[in-house]
Amino acid sequence: MSYPDPQRLTGEDYLHFFEQGPEAIFLADPDTLRVRDANLSFLNLLGYSSRADIVGHSVLLFSSSTELQVRESIDSIRRSGQHPSRLTRTFRRADGARLQVEMACSLSRFPEGGDILIGHVRELTREREMEKLNSIYVELDRRILAGQDLKTLLSVIVDRLVTGFGFALTYISLPEPDGSIRYLNIRSDDPSCAQSLEEASRPYRWNEPPGNQRLSAKVLLSKQPVFVITEEAMGSPLKDWYLRQGIDASLVIPLLAESAHQRPWGTLTLSVRNRQAFPESRQQLFLEFSDRLRVAFSHYEEHHRIRLFRGAMESGRAPSLIVNPDGTIAWSNRAFSEMTRTDLKSILGEDLRQFFPLSDWGRQGKLPGERGSDEEFSGEWCGVTADGTAFLAEVLVSPIRNDSLKRTHFLVHMKDVTSEREKEKEIHRLAHQDPLTGLLNRNGFLKLCREELERDFRSGKRLALAFLDLDGFKELNDTLGHAAGDRFLEILSRRMLEVMEGKGALGRIGGDEFVVLVEEKNDLLFERLFTDLLEQVSRPVVFEEGQFQTTVSVGVAIYPEDGLTVEELLRKADLTMYHAKSAGKNTIRFFEKAIEQSVREWYEKGTALRQAIARKEFELYFQPQVDVRNNRLMGVEALLRWNRPDRGMMLPASFIPLAEETGLIHPVGDWVMEEALSLLEKWERKGYPSFWLAVNVSARQFRSESFWSDLESRFDRYPASASRLSLELTESLLVGDSGVSAGRIASLRKRGVTFVIDDFGTGYSSLSYLTRLPVDSIKIPQEFVLRMKENERDRKMVEIIAHMARNLDLVLIGEGAESGQEIRMLRDLGCFVIQGFSISRPLSLSGFERFLEQGPPGKEILFQPPPQADGPEDLLPGEGVHLA
């Protein structure tokens, strides 16, 4: 089938789709509430013959809501920003009948002006009726499980059908062998109907003329449902009676037996006074319900048999046997037949050993009671079913004695515990095995380690426990997603298992944390093993989303030198792993006492950082960004300093990694943003000429929902700051879900915020995300700028970045220029906005504000480097490191 090209559709085409479409649609004036138009489907739904019956009238003609409720709904749609609003309402048909509908409403604007309310209407009657029928089935099933009798169950069906659907006449009839009809339930809106129907039916037999022309008789004989208009029921002896009752149409449904070859055990009759109440779709709904009734009564018959069997023998649900002294089976219940998958009749006379050949007594050829013991025996027997499947049974064997106390038989009660034992194994596996990689989890690994330590304590062997942590795994999760992270862990686990095969135990005890236990025969073999592990882990892994590569940091503790318990060894290996990570990653370190001291210092530094946040010991410094063509100040970058009372001024490199690792980057970043916006507001009030203030955003901040919501609320408090704020983002945090990134950036750009990609070209440079993300500037990283004098490849890289920026109409900022030569090279390559020591070192707040106040009034600031003596910290190296 071919479809029309939307670009070639005419107004007449759209009118045709509106008029002839299957979905009911109306258009109304949201102010006057009068209907402007409605399509044919809408008119048919409400039973109107023409548009004149509804167009020009208020929507209150068919809506049961009050005018106030309708207007409140329209106001709600306006507030929602024109997004469709779904409502459940009751409408009135032209004949006064009510129907439940779901309505999707939206507001649109006509080309000539003015709003129009568009309503898409879907009838919910079928869904509601399906819910009612399903509730009947659920109640029926519950009552069957509770053991209620058949008469009660049939009464429930009829009563619920009458209550839920209001049929004029509803009943269930059962055929008797003598040809009479037995009515179990008759419900009608006419109290005298039940007696009249029984009297009218009494002379007729369903299995002989003329009674076999009745609707119920035809259904019983054909096993097919019948829907008939009463006046068309030719030959039915009860036709006149139905007409006198005002019955216009009836649906008679066979209640089928469990076997398709059996005659239906009864019929269900549903009669209405208006045939329009029983369209074909509604008939199908009740036919489907009748099929569910067949299943329900199949359940009823099954439960009835089970209850009878329980009454006959209390242990009927448990497999039970009576066994002759020679081991042959004298009696069996069905449960044993089912457990062994053997026909019940073929069990009698068989030797019990045939079913339990794998048990000890089965191999010995004697039952436990045959060995001279008169006591009961209990235990577990391993059996085999008829199709060869092994099973495990919990058994109790009791001797049966006659009046002379002579043992004549054995009574064997059984319980199939195969699934229970399998579940126990599964529970044990879940408790000791990592579900993602199949390796030992923390519990399983610790249990194995304790067992090994107990053995080696007696043997005097040395063991090495190693803690492995992947370097940069969080970056993979953040950029490619957790599903890719899981696949990555699975691949690395398989690689490490290949290395560890036959050499020791491997476990996963955290997200990207692994542990290894090996016998430490000599240092050389041990280091060779872990060198192989490091090589396997560091090999690239290719995904559909891209390629990722990581390394691993390893910390090792030795038993018994470093500890006598698993917990102590694991703690020290963990500390040593962090020491290896801080020493450059992708390395192996053995535990030393000095490591514990460094860890204590790390915690002390973390405590000091928390106190610094509470005491507000941070300061912002400002490094100018200047257009070297005219010396105009374009902006400044805010750089963070920690003025630590006991250490003096500290650069970000000494504390930002700690803040990232501990999560303190969020309160630190909050302080920076609050300080930056308050300064912008202050400078605006003082009338300083416009320039941007660049603030770095860390990856954790960027991916935190609270960061964006807090930023919006800060703009409400500092309304003049947004248009002068520039946010610097690194390339790595922009890859991944670019849709979310683009949405956040676009939202803030509407407020005037500009965005800069920092360190462009050092990470995931891609034209694709530059074209998708609405950024304003890119920064040439300092490492390219400093090397381009001696390295032609770096100069070419800067030239490419500059060319790309020009083509995409982006501002290009060169960072880290330290000499006039670097400024000239950047300028020649087309980079005119430059930041670096050659322009100015970072200035304290007081120094920067003195510069602003000394400048001439005007719309722009011409930058002349101020004195570089705000403090000794200005002369520290490494100014390229900031909050990022």
PDB file of N, CA and C in Angstrom, residues 33 214 240 304 388 395 607 707 781 883:
ATOM      1  N   LEU A  33     -17.179  28.283  24.459  1.00  0.00           N
ATOM      2  CA  LEU A  33     -17.476  26.864  24.647  1.00  0.00           C
ATOM      3  C   LEU A  33     -18.418  26.313  23.575  1.00  0.00           C
ATOM      4  N   ARG A 214     -36.067 -24.230  20.300  1.00  0.00           N
ATOM      5  CA  ARG A 214     -35.702 -23.148  21.239  1.00  0.00           C
ATOM      6  C   ARG A 214     -34.241 -22.770  21.046  1.00  0.00           C
ATOM      7  N   ASP A 240     -43.392 -15.821  21.382  1.00  0.00           N
ATOM      8  CA  ASP A 240     -44.430 -14.901  21.839  1.00  0.00           C
ATOM      9  C   ASP A 240     -44.199 -14.466  23.281  1.00  0.00           C
ATOM     10  N   HIS A 304     -12.665 -30.022  42.787  1.00  0.00           N
ATOM     11  CA  HIS A 304     -13.685 -30.880  43.401  1.00  0.00           C
ATOM     12  C   HIS A 304     -13.149 -32.306  43.553  1.00  0.00           C
ATOM     13  N   GLY A 388      13.556 -41.117  32.595  1.00  0.00           N
ATOM     14  CA  GLY A 388      14.978 -41.076  32.898  1.00  0.00           C
ATOM     15  C   GLY A 388      15.446 -39.865  33.675  1.00  0.00           C
ATOM     16  N   VAL A 395      11.541 -39.294  52.414  1.00  0.00           N
ATOM     17  CA  VAL A 395      10.645 -40.435  52.653  1.00  0.00           C
ATOM     18  C   VAL A 395      10.547 -40.751  54.141  1.00  0.00           C
ATOM     19  N   THR A 607      38.874  15.900  55.999  1.00  0.00           N
ATOM     20  CA  THR A 607      38.218  16.607  57.108  1.00  0.00           C
ATOM     21  C   THR A 607      38.478  18.098  57.013  1.00  0.00           C
ATOM     22  N   PHE A 707      22.182  20.578  40.263  1.00  0.00           N
ATOM     23  CA  PHE A 707      23.033  21.688  39.823  1.00  0.00           C
ATOM     24  C   PHE A 707      22.253  22.610  38.896  1.00  0.00           C
ATOM     25  N   PRO A 781      43.756  24.126  24.130  1.00  0.00           N
ATOM     26  CA  PRO A 781      44.388  23.796  25.404  1.00  0.00           C
ATOM     27  C   PRO A 781      45.837  24.298  25.487  1.00  0.00           C
ATOM     28  N   LEU A 883      39.233  24.661  38.684  1.00  0.00           N
ATOM     29  CA  LEU A 883      38.089  23.824  39.025  1.00  0.00           C
ATOM     30  C   LEU A 883      37.466  23.253  37.762  1.00  0.00           C
TER      31      LEU A 883
END
